[in-house]
Amino acid sequence: MSGVFWLGGMVIAFNTTVPHAAGWLRVRLDIAGLVLLVGALIGGWNFFPKALSGIRKFRLDMNFLMTVAIVGAVLIGEPIEAAAIAALFSFAELLEAAAVVRARRAVEELVRLTPEQASLVRENGVEEAVPTGSLRIGDLVRVRPGEKIPIDGRVMDGESGVDEANVTGESIPVSKVVGDPVYAGTTIVEGYLEIEATTDASDTTIARLVRLVRQAQARRAPIERYVDRFARYYTPTVTALAALTMVVPPLFGLGTGLDWFTRGLALLVIACPCALVIATPVTVVSALTSAARNGVLIKGGEYLEALGATCAMAFDKTGSLTEGRLSVTDVRVVNKASKELVLGLAAAAESRSEHPIARAIVEKARNDQVKELPVTDFEARPGIGVVATVDGLEIRLGTTDLFPDLDLPPALEELESEGKTVVVIGDADKVFGMIALEDTLRPNARAVLGQLRKLGIHEQLMLTGDNEAVARAVASKTDISDVRARLLPHEKVQVVEELKAHHKVVAMLGDGVNDAPALAAATVGIAMGAAGSPATIETADVALMADDLKALPYAVRMAQLTRRLVRFNIASALTLKLLLAVGAVGGVVTLLVAVLVGDMGASILVTLNAMRLAQTRPNMTD
């Protein structure tokens, strides 16, 4: 509406001539002047109240600058400029708001990916359509080809490929069979699935993702706080300079009061810090949104900025550089124990643990149909192993640290030299045997670490609780030269702290649960495979939703691009305003040019640059 009155007023003004009174206080009160005044008031209503509030609190901001410029333009008989300032400034504000809203809506669209209704299977086998929001843990739902999965759960019957791009960013459908986890909002490509809900409808992975992205968007990046502090001093300083421009030159007979008053108004418009103030928040929101849509959850501008400045990164081995799916390769026995006894005791001791080693041992015992033994006590010793009472015996299972006073079998070194992870089982008096396990290096681990080096992360360090031989074997395949093995959780924290003493910003990649202390100690804690782990999503600073390393270079590249773009936006806005300010004081830049280029132009430049990030996608090579 402000623009309509501005354009209409100009048409009338260009077809009429109004003589001005002597002096420079000359409000134009003809029809054109009144139409333009209405346009100025409509547009100015967006910021007049904020300006008055700022004046009462002795806080001068961009709303104050625009208000002064509009009132001043009206008083000197330049209603066209007054209406232009109001309309174009409001339009620039609208574009900025639209950029932020567009980015936020893009994430909220993920919520709408969950279907409104689900096919619930009752106990009698009858299928009933119910609202998705009513689903609870334990409910059984049926999903057919082409339909979206309504709830997080696990497959109870059927087999199908599932498109999980909305959650993990993975473009290739993932095959799902009985026992596999599935996520709300993902789409069945073919086949048929019956799914048991493992969460309530309000606590699905997508619901948590959207909730955390909203919180992340509300957090302020360090550079954003710096710009706000800068603007707090910048605006009063510029206001004082504009006042001096209006008053001082005429006192020395260097021109008319009207001329210098107009130049001062132009300086106020040019100096409006709106482009500086929005340079960071709009860019950060766009980056967070783009990352979330591509399977990377970044908890806020602080972590986005830190990730972009990272030059050193530590990696956990198991589950990060390797697939974390260990398999038992050898069961060696000593002291007249049997393989069945060793495997049975080990499986019983590990039955209450979620560690990858535990899962592999329990699976081996189940496949070999080893008799299950009762467990009465269980104690996990992080980084060392477990102690449990199995069938009346106090069993120790884990690293050699659990057996400091016992002689260990020579076969231990033989197995470790083959690059295998070995756990020893026994009691306080003797060793019963050893179980060797082997993990598989992620196929893209070497390529991903190479991409990170190209992105400037040259300092790469492997941290693991495993033995030196296994760690060196994995490191040799990934070109990591610095390896720290046999580390307990608190020792990983110490290594991360040492790394931070030499590098300003340090990132740590781990599983988000076992490595939680080290992730917390790092400047940026990054967790992989977070889609199936609520605890990981909540604790990590950056969560890679897919269990795939390729999202890591994309996240780093996005953070670096955001960092560069924020600095470019700030530098270009300041440079443009400085050049225009010189022109305004010199009488070259008019009020209209000031608002078109210095205010609206700078704001649009910053906004369009920020919106580019929302379209950024991972490269196929990531």
Coordinates of C-alpha atoms in Angstrom, one line a residue:
M1 CA 0.0 0.0 0.0
S2 CA 2.9 2.4 0.8
G3 CA 4.3 1.7 -2.7
V4 CA 1.0 2.2 -4.4
F5 CA 0.6 5.7 -2.8
W6 CA 4.3 6.5 -3.5
L7 CA 3.9 5.7 -7.2
G8 CA 0.5 7.4 -7.5
G9 CA 1.9 10.5 -5.8
M10 CA 4.8 10.7 -8.2
V11 CA 2.5 10.5 -11.2
I12 CA 0.5 13.4 -9.8
A13 CA 3.6 15.4 -8.8
F14 CA 5.3 15.1 -12.2
N15 CA 2.2 16.7 -13.8
T16 CA 1.8 19.6 -11.4
T17 CA 4.1 22.5 -10.4
V18 CA 4.0 23.8 -6.9
P19 CA 5.9 27.0 -6.0
H20 CA 7.9 26.7 -2.7
A21 CA 8.0 29.4 -0.1
A22 CA 11.4 31.0 0.8
G23 CA 13.5 29.1 3.3
W24 CA 13.9 25.4 3.7
L25 CA 11.0 24.5 5.9
R26 CA 8.4 24.0 3.3
V27 CA 5.9 21.1 3.7
R28 CA 4.2 20.3 0.4
L29 CA 0.4 20.3 1.0
D30 CA -1.0 19.9 -2.5
I31 CA -2.8 16.7 -3.6
A32 CA 0.5 15.1 -4.7
G33 CA 2.1 16.0 -1.3
L34 CA -0.8 14.6 0.6
V35 CA -0.9 11.3 -1.4
L36 CA 2.8 10.9 -0.9
L37 CA 2.5 11.7 2.8
V38 CA -0.1 8.9 3.2
G39 CA 2.3 6.5 1.5
A40 CA 5.1 7.6 3.9
L41 CA 2.8 7.2 7.0
I42 CA 1.6 3.7 5.9
G43 CA 5.1 2.5 5.3
G44 CA 6.5 4.2 8.3
W45 CA 3.9 2.6 10.6
N46 CA 6.2 -0.5 10.5
F47 CA 8.9 1.3 12.4
F48 CA 7.6 4.6 13.9
P49 CA 6.4 2.9 17.2
K50 CA 9.8 1.1 17.5
A51 CA 11.6 4.4 16.9
L52 CA 9.6 6.2 19.7
S53 CA 10.2 3.3 22.0
G54 CA 13.9 3.4 21.3
I55 CA 14.0 7.2 22.0
R56 CA 12.3 6.7 25.3
K57 CA 14.9 4.1 26.3
F58 CA 17.8 6.2 24.9
R59 CA 18.5 3.5 22.3
L60 CA 18.9 4.7 18.8
D61 CA 18.5 2.1 16.1
M62 CA 17.8 1.8 12.4
N63 CA 14.1 2.5 13.0
F64 CA 15.1 5.9 14.5
L65 CA 17.3 6.7 11.5
M66 CA 14.5 5.9 9.1
T67 CA 11.9 7.9 11.1
V68 CA 14.2 11.0 11.2
A69 CA 14.9 10.7 7.5
I70 CA 11.1 10.5 6.6
V71 CA 10.1 13.4 8.9
G72 CA 13.0 15.5 7.6
A73 CA 12.2 14.8 4.0
V74 CA 8.6 15.9 4.6
L75 CA 9.7 19.1 6.3
I76 CA 12.0 20.2 3.5
G77 CA 9.3 19.6 0.8
E78 CA 10.6 16.3 -0.5
P79 CA 7.6 14.0 0.0
I80 CA 8.6 11.8 -2.9
E81 CA 11.8 10.9 -1.1
A82 CA 9.9 10.5 2.2
A83 CA 7.5 8.0 0.6
A84 CA 10.3 6.2 -1.1
I85 CA 12.2 5.7 2.1
A86 CA 9.1 4.3 3.8
A87 CA 8.0 2.0 1.0
L88 CA 11.5 0.7 0.0
F89 CA 12.7 0.2 3.6
S90 CA 9.5 -1.7 4.4
F91 CA 9.9 -3.8 1.3
A92 CA 13.5 -4.6 2.2
E93 CA 12.3 -5.6 5.7
L94 CA 9.6 -7.8 4.1
L95 CA 12.2 -9.6 1.9
E96 CA 14.4 -10.2 5.0
A97 CA 11.4 -11.6 6.9
A98 CA 10.4 -13.7 3.9
A99 CA 13.9 -15.2 3.7
V100 CA 13.8 -16.3 7.3
V101 CA 10.2 -17.5 7.2
R102 CA 10.9 -19.5 4.0
A103 CA 13.9 -21.2 5.6
R104 CA 11.9 -22.1 8.7
R105 CA 8.9 -23.3 6.8
A106 CA 11.2 -25.6 4.8
V107 CA 12.0 -27.4 8.0
E108 CA 8.5 -27.4 9.3
E109 CA 7.4 -29.1 6.1
L110 CA 9.1 -32.2 7.5
V111 CA 6.4 -32.4 10.1
R112 CA 3.7 -32.4 7.4
L113 CA 5.5 -35.3 5.7
T114 CA 4.0 -37.5 8.4
P115 CA 0.6 -38.7 7.1
E116 CA -2.5 -37.5 9.0
Q117 CA -4.0 -41.0 9.3
A118 CA -2.5 -44.4 9.9
S119 CA -3.8 -47.9 9.4
L120 CA -3.9 -49.3 12.9
V121 CA -4.1 -53.1 13.3
R122 CA -6.3 -54.1 16.3
E123 CA -5.7 -57.2 18.4
N124 CA -8.4 -59.1 16.4
G125 CA -6.5 -58.3 13.2
V126 CA -9.1 -55.7 12.0
E127 CA -7.5 -52.7 10.3
E128 CA -8.8 -49.2 11.4
A129 CA -7.9 -45.8 10.1
V130 CA -6.9 -43.5 13.1
P131 CA -5.3 -40.1 13.4
T132 CA -1.5 -40.4 13.4
G133 CA -1.3 -38.2 16.5
S134 CA -3.1 -40.9 18.5
L135 CA -0.4 -43.6 17.9
R136 CA 1.4 -44.9 21.0
I137 CA 4.3 -47.2 21.8
G138 CA 3.4 -50.8 21.0
D139 CA 0.8 -50.0 18.3
L140 CA 0.9 -52.1 15.1
V141 CA 0.4 -50.2 11.8
R142 CA 0.3 -51.4 8.2
V143 CA 2.0 -49.4 5.4
R144 CA 1.5 -50.2 1.7
P145 CA 3.6 -49.3 -1.4
G146 CA 3.8 -45.6 -2.0
E147 CA 2.5 -44.7 1.5
K148 CA 4.5 -42.7 4.1
I149 CA 5.4 -44.4 7.4
P150 CA 3.4 -42.7 10.2
I151 CA 5.5 -43.5 13.2
D152 CA 9.0 -44.5 14.3
G153 CA 9.1 -48.2 14.8
R154 CA 10.6 -51.6 13.9
V155 CA 9.5 -53.9 11.1
M156 CA 7.4 -56.9 12.4
D157 CA 6.4 -58.3 9.0
G158 CA 7.2 -57.7 5.3
E159 CA 10.1 -56.4 3.3
S160 CA 10.5 -53.2 1.3
G161 CA 12.8 -50.5 0.2
V162 CA 12.3 -47.2 2.1
D163 CA 13.2 -43.7 0.9
E164 CA 14.7 -42.1 4.0
A165 CA 16.0 -38.9 2.3
N166 CA 13.6 -36.7 4.5
V167 CA 15.3 -37.9 7.7
T168 CA 18.9 -39.0 6.8
G169 CA 19.6 -37.2 3.5
E170 CA 20.3 -40.6 1.9
S171 CA 19.0 -40.5 -1.7
I172 CA 19.1 -44.3 -2.3
P173 CA 16.2 -46.3 -0.8
V174 CA 17.3 -48.5 2.1
S175 CA 16.2 -52.2 2.3
K176 CA 14.1 -53.0 5.4
V177 CA 13.4 -56.4 6.7
V178 CA 11.9 -57.8 10.0
G179 CA 13.7 -56.2 13.0
D180 CA 15.0 -53.2 11.1
P181 CA 14.2 -49.6 12.4
V182 CA 12.0 -47.3 10.3
Y183 CA 11.2 -43.6 10.8
A184 CA 8.1 -41.5 10.5
G185 CA 7.8 -39.4 7.3
T186 CA 9.8 -41.9 5.2
T187 CA 8.2 -43.5 2.1
I188 CA 7.8 -47.2 1.2
V189 CA 9.0 -47.6 -2.3
E190 CA 7.8 -51.2 -2.8
G191 CA 6.6 -54.1 -0.8
Y192 CA 4.5 -54.1 2.4
L193 CA 5.4 -53.5 6.0
E194 CA 3.8 -54.1 9.4
I195 CA 5.5 -51.8 11.9
E196 CA 5.4 -51.8 15.7
A197 CA 5.6 -48.2 17.1
T198 CA 8.7 -47.6 19.3
T199 CA 7.8 -44.0 20.1
D200 CA 4.7 -41.9 20.6
A201 CA 3.6 -39.7 17.7
S202 CA 4.9 -36.6 19.4
D203 CA 8.4 -38.0 19.9
T204 CA 9.4 -39.3 16.5
T205 CA 12.8 -38.6 15.0
I206 CA 11.3 -35.9 12.7
A207 CA 9.4 -34.3 15.5
R208 CA 12.6 -34.1 17.6
L209 CA 14.6 -32.8 14.5
V210 CA 12.2 -30.0 13.9
R211 CA 12.0 -29.1 17.6
L212 CA 15.8 -28.9 17.8
V213 CA 16.2 -26.9 14.6
R214 CA 13.8 -24.3 15.9
Q215 CA 15.8 -24.1 19.1
A216 CA 19.0 -23.8 17.0
Q217 CA 17.6 -21.0 14.9
A218 CA 16.9 -19.1 18.1
R219 CA 20.5 -19.3 19.2
R220 CA 22.8 -16.5 18.2
A221 CA 26.2 -17.0 16.6
P222 CA 29.2 -15.1 18.2
I223 CA 29.6 -12.9 15.2
E224 CA 25.9 -12.0 15.4
R225 CA 26.3 -10.8 18.9
Y226 CA 29.4 -8.8 17.9
V227 CA 27.5 -7.1 15.0
D228 CA 24.7 -6.2 17.4
R229 CA 27.2 -4.6 19.8
F230 CA 28.8 -2.8 16.9
A231 CA 25.4 -1.5 15.8
R232 CA 24.7 -0.3 19.3
Y233 CA 27.6 2.2 19.0
Y234 CA 27.5 2.6 15.3
T235 CA 24.0 4.2 15.1
P236 CA 24.5 7.0 17.7
T237 CA 27.9 7.8 16.1
V238 CA 26.3 8.1 12.6
T239 CA 23.5 10.2 14.0
A240 CA 26.0 12.6 15.5
L241 CA 27.9 12.8 12.2
A242 CA 24.7 13.4 10.3
A243 CA 23.8 16.2 12.7
L244 CA 27.3 17.8 12.3
T245 CA 26.9 17.5 8.5
M246 CA 23.7 19.5 8.7
V247 CA 24.9 22.2 11.1
V248 CA 28.7 22.8 10.8
P249 CA 29.2 23.6 7.0
P250 CA 26.5 26.3 6.9
L251 CA 28.1 28.0 9.9
F252 CA 31.2 28.5 7.9
G253 CA 29.3 29.7 4.9
L254 CA 30.0 26.6 2.8
G255 CA 26.5 26.3 1.4
T256 CA 22.8 26.7 2.3
G257 CA 21.2 25.1 5.3
L258 CA 18.7 23.3 3.1
D259 CA 21.4 21.7 1.0
W260 CA 23.4 20.4 4.0
F261 CA 20.2 19.3 5.8
T262 CA 19.4 17.2 2.7
R263 CA 22.9 15.8 2.6
G264 CA 22.6 14.9 6.3
L265 CA 19.3 13.1 5.7
A266 CA 20.9 11.1 2.9
L267 CA 23.8 10.2 5.3
L268 CA 21.2 8.9 7.8
V269 CA 19.5 6.7 5.3
I270 CA 22.8 5.3 3.9
A271 CA 24.1 4.6 7.4
C272 CA 21.1 2.6 8.5
P273 CA 22.6 -0.7 9.8
C274 CA 19.8 -3.0 8.7
A275 CA 22.0 -4.9 6.2
L276 CA 24.6 -5.4 8.8
V277 CA 22.2 -6.6 11.4
I278 CA 20.5 -9.1 9.2
A279 CA 23.7 -10.3 7.5
T280 CA 24.3 -13.1 10.1
P281 CA 20.8 -14.3 11.3
V282 CA 19.4 -14.7 7.8
T283 CA 22.5 -16.5 6.5
V284 CA 22.7 -18.7 9.6
V285 CA 19.0 -19.7 9.5
S286 CA 19.3 -20.6 5.8
A287 CA 22.4 -22.7 6.5
L288 CA 20.8 -24.5 9.4
T289 CA 17.7 -25.2 7.3
S290 CA 19.6 -26.5 4.3
A291 CA 21.8 -28.8 6.5
A292 CA 18.7 -30.2 8.3
R293 CA 17.0 -31.0 5.0
N294 CA 20.1 -32.9 4.0
G295 CA 20.4 -35.0 7.1
V296 CA 22.7 -32.9 9.2
L297 CA 21.4 -31.3 12.4
I298 CA 23.5 -28.4 13.7
K299 CA 22.4 -27.1 17.1
G300 CA 22.9 -23.4 16.4
G301 CA 24.9 -20.6 14.9
E302 CA 27.7 -21.0 17.5
Y303 CA 28.4 -24.6 16.4
L304 CA 28.0 -23.7 12.7
E305 CA 30.6 -21.0 13.0
A306 CA 32.9 -23.2 15.0
L307 CA 32.6 -26.1 12.5
G308 CA 33.5 -23.7 9.7
A309 CA 36.7 -22.7 11.6
T310 CA 37.8 -26.2 12.5
C311 CA 41.3 -27.1 11.6
A312 CA 41.8 -30.2 13.8
M313 CA 39.5 -33.2 14.2
A314 CA 39.6 -36.3 16.4
F315 CA 37.9 -39.5 15.4
D316 CA 36.6 -42.4 17.4
K317 CA 37.4 -45.7 15.7
T318 CA 34.6 -48.2 16.3
G319 CA 31.3 -47.1 14.7
S320 CA 32.8 -44.0 13.2
L321 CA 35.7 -44.9 10.9
T322 CA 34.6 -48.5 11.0
E323 CA 31.1 -49.8 10.5
G324 CA 30.8 -50.8 14.1
R325 CA 29.3 -54.2 13.2
L326 CA 31.8 -56.6 14.8
S327 CA 31.8 -60.3 14.2
V328 CA 33.4 -63.0 16.2
T329 CA 36.3 -64.7 14.2
D330 CA 38.0 -66.8 16.9
V331 CA 37.2 -68.4 20.2
R332 CA 40.4 -69.6 22.0
V333 CA 40.3 -71.6 25.2
V334 CA 42.9 -72.3 28.0
N335 CA 43.0 -74.1 31.3
K336 CA 40.9 -76.9 30.1
A337 CA 37.8 -74.7 29.4
S338 CA 35.5 -75.5 26.5
K339 CA 34.5 -73.2 23.6
E340 CA 30.9 -73.6 24.6
L341 CA 31.6 -72.6 28.2
V342 CA 33.7 -69.6 27.2
L343 CA 31.1 -68.4 24.7
G344 CA 28.2 -69.1 27.1
L345 CA 29.8 -67.2 30.0
A346 CA 30.8 -64.3 27.7
A347 CA 27.3 -64.0 26.1
A348 CA 25.6 -64.1 29.5
A349 CA 28.0 -61.4 30.9
E350 CA 27.4 -59.2 27.9
S351 CA 23.7 -59.7 27.6
R352 CA 22.9 -56.5 29.4
S353 CA 25.3 -54.3 27.4
E354 CA 24.6 -52.3 24.2
H355 CA 28.3 -52.1 23.2
P356 CA 29.0 -53.4 19.6
I357 CA 31.4 -56.1 21.1
A358 CA 28.6 -57.3 23.4
R359 CA 26.1 -57.5 20.5
A360 CA 28.5 -59.5 18.4
I361 CA 29.3 -62.0 21.2
V362 CA 25.6 -62.5 22.0
E363 CA 24.8 -63.0 18.4
K364 CA 27.6 -65.6 18.0
A365 CA 26.3 -67.5 21.0
R366 CA 22.7 -67.5 19.7
N367 CA 23.8 -68.6 16.2
D368 CA 25.8 -71.5 17.8
Q369 CA 22.8 -72.4 20.0
V370 CA 24.9 -72.1 23.1
K371 CA 22.9 -72.6 26.3
E372 CA 21.8 -69.4 28.0
L373 CA 23.2 -69.0 31.6
P374 CA 21.6 -66.9 34.4
V375 CA 23.0 -63.5 35.3
T376 CA 22.4 -62.1 38.8
D377 CA 24.8 -59.1 38.9
F378 CA 26.3 -56.8 36.2
E379 CA 28.7 -54.0 36.4
A380 CA 30.0 -52.1 33.3
R381 CA 33.5 -50.6 33.5
P382 CA 33.7 -48.1 30.7
G383 CA 36.7 -48.6 28.4
I384 CA 37.7 -51.8 30.2
G385 CA 34.9 -54.4 30.1
V386 CA 32.3 -55.9 32.4
V387 CA 32.1 -57.8 35.6
A388 CA 29.1 -60.1 36.1
T389 CA 27.9 -63.0 38.2
V390 CA 27.0 -65.8 35.8
D391 CA 25.6 -69.1 37.1
G392 CA 27.2 -68.3 40.5
L393 CA 30.6 -67.4 39.1
E394 CA 32.1 -63.9 39.2
I395 CA 33.1 -63.5 35.6
R396 CA 35.4 -60.8 34.1
L397 CA 35.3 -60.0 30.4
G398 CA 37.2 -57.3 28.7
T399 CA 40.7 -55.9 28.2
T400 CA 43.9 -57.2 29.9
D401 CA 43.4 -54.4 32.5
L402 CA 40.8 -56.7 34.2
F403 CA 43.5 -59.3 34.8
P404 CA 46.6 -57.4 36.1
D405 CA 48.0 -60.2 38.2
L406 CA 47.4 -63.2 35.8
D407 CA 49.6 -64.6 33.1
L408 CA 47.9 -64.1 29.7
P409 CA 48.0 -66.7 26.9
P410 CA 50.6 -66.2 24.1
A411 CA 47.8 -66.4 21.6
L412 CA 46.6 -63.0 22.7
E413 CA 49.5 -61.2 20.9
E414 CA 49.1 -63.5 17.8
L415 CA 45.4 -62.4 17.5
E416 CA 46.1 -58.7 18.1
S417 CA 48.9 -58.8 15.5
E418 CA 46.3 -59.8 12.9
G419 CA 44.5 -56.5 13.6
K420 CA 41.7 -58.1 15.6
T421 CA 40.0 -56.9 18.8
V422 CA 40.5 -59.4 21.6
V423 CA 38.5 -59.7 24.8
V424 CA 39.7 -62.0 27.6
I425 CA 37.3 -63.9 29.8
G426 CA 38.1 -65.4 33.2
D427 CA 37.6 -64.9 37.0
A428 CA 39.8 -63.6 39.7
D429 CA 42.1 -66.6 39.6
K430 CA 42.5 -67.7 36.0
V431 CA 41.8 -67.0 32.4
F432 CA 39.3 -69.3 30.6
G433 CA 39.8 -68.1 27.1
M434 CA 39.8 -65.3 24.5
I435 CA 37.3 -64.1 21.9
A436 CA 38.6 -62.3 18.8
L437 CA 36.4 -60.0 16.8
E438 CA 36.9 -58.1 13.6
D439 CA 35.3 -54.9 12.4
T440 CA 35.1 -53.6 8.8
L441 CA 36.5 -50.2 7.7
R442 CA 33.8 -48.0 6.2
P443 CA 34.3 -48.1 2.4
N444 CA 34.4 -44.3 2.1
A445 CA 36.5 -43.5 5.2
R446 CA 39.8 -42.9 3.3
A447 CA 38.1 -40.7 0.7
V448 CA 36.2 -38.7 3.4
L449 CA 39.3 -38.0 5.4
G450 CA 41.0 -36.9 2.2
Q451 CA 38.2 -34.5 1.4
L452 CA 38.5 -33.1 4.9
R453 CA 42.2 -32.4 4.4
K454 CA 41.3 -30.5 1.2
L455 CA 38.9 -28.5 3.3
G456 CA 41.7 -27.5 5.6
I457 CA 41.4 -30.0 8.4
H458 CA 44.9 -31.4 8.2
E459 CA 45.3 -32.4 11.8
Q460 CA 43.5 -35.7 12.1
L461 CA 43.7 -37.9 15.2
M462 CA 42.3 -41.4 16.0
L463 CA 41.2 -42.1 19.6
T464 CA 40.2 -45.6 20.6
G465 CA 40.0 -47.9 23.5
D466 CA 41.2 -50.8 21.3
N467 CA 44.7 -52.1 21.3
E468 CA 47.6 -50.5 19.4
A469 CA 47.8 -53.1 16.7
V470 CA 44.2 -52.9 15.7
A471 CA 44.2 -49.1 15.8
R472 CA 47.4 -49.0 13.6
A473 CA 45.8 -51.4 11.1
V474 CA 42.8 -49.1 10.7
A475 CA 44.9 -45.9 10.6
S476 CA 47.1 -47.3 7.8
K477 CA 44.0 -47.7 5.6
T478 CA 42.8 -44.1 6.2
D479 CA 46.1 -42.2 6.1
I480 CA 45.8 -41.1 9.8
S481 CA 49.3 -40.9 11.2
D482 CA 48.5 -39.9 14.8
V483 CA 46.9 -42.8 16.8
R484 CA 46.1 -43.0 20.5
A485 CA 45.1 -46.5 21.6
R486 CA 43.9 -48.2 24.8
L487 CA 42.2 -45.0 26.0
L488 CA 39.6 -44.9 28.7
P489 CA 36.8 -42.3 28.3
H490 CA 38.5 -39.8 30.6
E491 CA 41.8 -40.2 28.7
K492 CA 40.0 -39.4 25.5
V493 CA 38.9 -36.1 27.1
Q494 CA 42.5 -35.4 28.1
V495 CA 43.7 -35.9 24.5
V496 CA 41.0 -33.6 23.2
E497 CA 42.0 -30.9 25.7
E498 CA 45.6 -31.3 24.6
L499 CA 44.5 -30.8 21.0
K500 CA 42.6 -27.7 22.0
A501 CA 45.7 -26.2 23.6
H502 CA 47.4 -26.3 20.2
H503 CA 44.4 -25.5 18.0
K504 CA 41.7 -22.9 18.6
V505 CA 38.9 -25.0 17.3
V506 CA 38.7 -28.8 17.6
A507 CA 36.0 -31.1 16.5
M508 CA 35.4 -34.7 17.6
L509 CA 33.5 -37.4 15.7
G510 CA 32.1 -40.3 17.8
D511 CA 29.0 -42.3 18.5
G512 CA 27.4 -39.7 20.8
V513 CA 26.9 -42.1 23.8
N514 CA 30.1 -44.0 24.6
D515 CA 32.1 -41.0 23.6
A516 CA 29.9 -38.4 25.2
P517 CA 32.6 -36.9 27.5
A518 CA 35.1 -36.4 24.6
L519 CA 32.3 -35.0 22.4
A520 CA 31.5 -32.5 25.2
A521 CA 35.1 -31.6 25.7
A522 CA 35.6 -30.7 22.0
T523 CA 34.6 -27.3 20.6
V524 CA 32.2 -29.2 18.3
G525 CA 31.0 -32.7 19.1
I526 CA 29.8 -34.6 16.0
A527 CA 27.8 -37.8 16.3
M528 CA 27.0 -40.2 13.5
G529 CA 23.9 -42.3 12.8
A530 CA 21.8 -40.2 15.1
A531 CA 18.4 -40.9 13.4
G532 CA 17.9 -44.0 15.6
S533 CA 19.2 -42.6 18.8
P534 CA 17.3 -39.9 20.7
A535 CA 20.1 -39.6 23.2
T536 CA 22.6 -38.8 20.4
I537 CA 20.3 -36.2 18.9
E538 CA 20.0 -34.5 22.2
T539 CA 23.7 -34.5 23.3
A540 CA 25.7 -33.9 20.1
D541 CA 26.4 -30.3 18.8
V542 CA 26.2 -31.7 15.3
A543 CA 24.3 -34.9 14.5
L544 CA 24.7 -36.7 11.2
M545 CA 21.4 -38.4 10.9
A546 CA 22.5 -41.2 8.5
D547 CA 25.0 -43.8 9.5
D548 CA 27.4 -42.6 6.8
L549 CA 30.6 -40.6 6.8
K550 CA 29.8 -38.8 3.5
A551 CA 27.7 -36.2 5.3
L552 CA 30.7 -35.0 7.3
P553 CA 32.5 -33.1 4.4
Y554 CA 29.2 -31.6 3.4
A555 CA 28.6 -30.3 6.9
V556 CA 32.1 -28.8 7.1
R557 CA 31.8 -27.3 3.6
M558 CA 28.4 -25.8 4.5
A559 CA 29.8 -24.3 7.7
Q560 CA 32.8 -22.8 5.8
L561 CA 30.6 -21.4 3.1
T562 CA 28.3 -19.8 5.7
R563 CA 31.3 -18.3 7.5
R564 CA 32.7 -16.8 4.3
L565 CA 29.3 -15.6 3.2
V566 CA 28.6 -13.8 6.5
R567 CA 31.9 -12.0 6.4
F568 CA 31.4 -11.1 2.7
N569 CA 27.9 -9.7 3.4
I570 CA 29.2 -7.6 6.3
A571 CA 32.3 -6.4 4.4
S572 CA 30.3 -5.6 1.2
A573 CA 27.6 -3.8 3.1
L574 CA 30.1 -1.6 5.0
T575 CA 32.1 -0.9 1.8
L576 CA 28.9 0.1 -0.1
K577 CA 27.7 2.3 2.7
L578 CA 31.1 4.0 3.1
L579 CA 31.3 4.9 -0.6
L580 CA 27.7 6.2 -0.6
A581 CA 28.3 8.2 2.6
V582 CA 31.2 10.0 1.0
G583 CA 29.0 10.7 -2.0
A584 CA 26.2 12.0 0.2
V585 CA 28.4 14.4 2.1
G586 CA 29.8 15.6 -1.2
G587 CA 26.3 16.2 -2.6
V588 CA 26.5 13.6 -5.3
V589 CA 24.2 11.0 -3.7
T590 CA 20.5 12.1 -3.4
L591 CA 18.0 10.8 -0.9
L592 CA 16.4 8.6 -3.4
V593 CA 19.7 7.0 -4.5
A594 CA 20.6 6.6 -0.8
V595 CA 17.4 4.5 -0.1
L596 CA 17.5 2.6 -3.3
V597 CA 21.2 1.6 -3.1
G598 CA 22.4 2.2 0.4
D599 CA 19.5 0.7 2.3
M600 CA 17.3 -1.4 0.0
G601 CA 20.1 -2.5 -2.3
A602 CA 22.4 -3.6 0.5
S603 CA 19.6 -5.4 2.3
I604 CA 18.5 -7.3 -0.9
L605 CA 22.2 -8.2 -1.6
V606 CA 22.6 -9.7 1.8
T607 CA 19.2 -11.5 1.7
L608 CA 19.7 -13.0 -1.8
N609 CA 23.2 -14.2 -0.8
A610 CA 21.7 -15.9 2.3
M611 CA 19.0 -17.6 0.3
R612 CA 21.6 -19.2 -1.8
L613 CA 22.5 -21.4 1.2
A614 CA 19.0 -22.8 1.4
Q615 CA 19.5 -24.3 -2.1
T616 CA 22.9 -25.9 -1.3
R617 CA 23.0 -29.7 -1.7
P618 CA 25.7 -32.3 -1.0
N619 CA 27.9 -33.2 -3.9
M620 CA 27.5 -36.8 -5.1
T621 CA 31.2 -37.3 -4.3
D622 CA 30.7 -36.4 -0.6

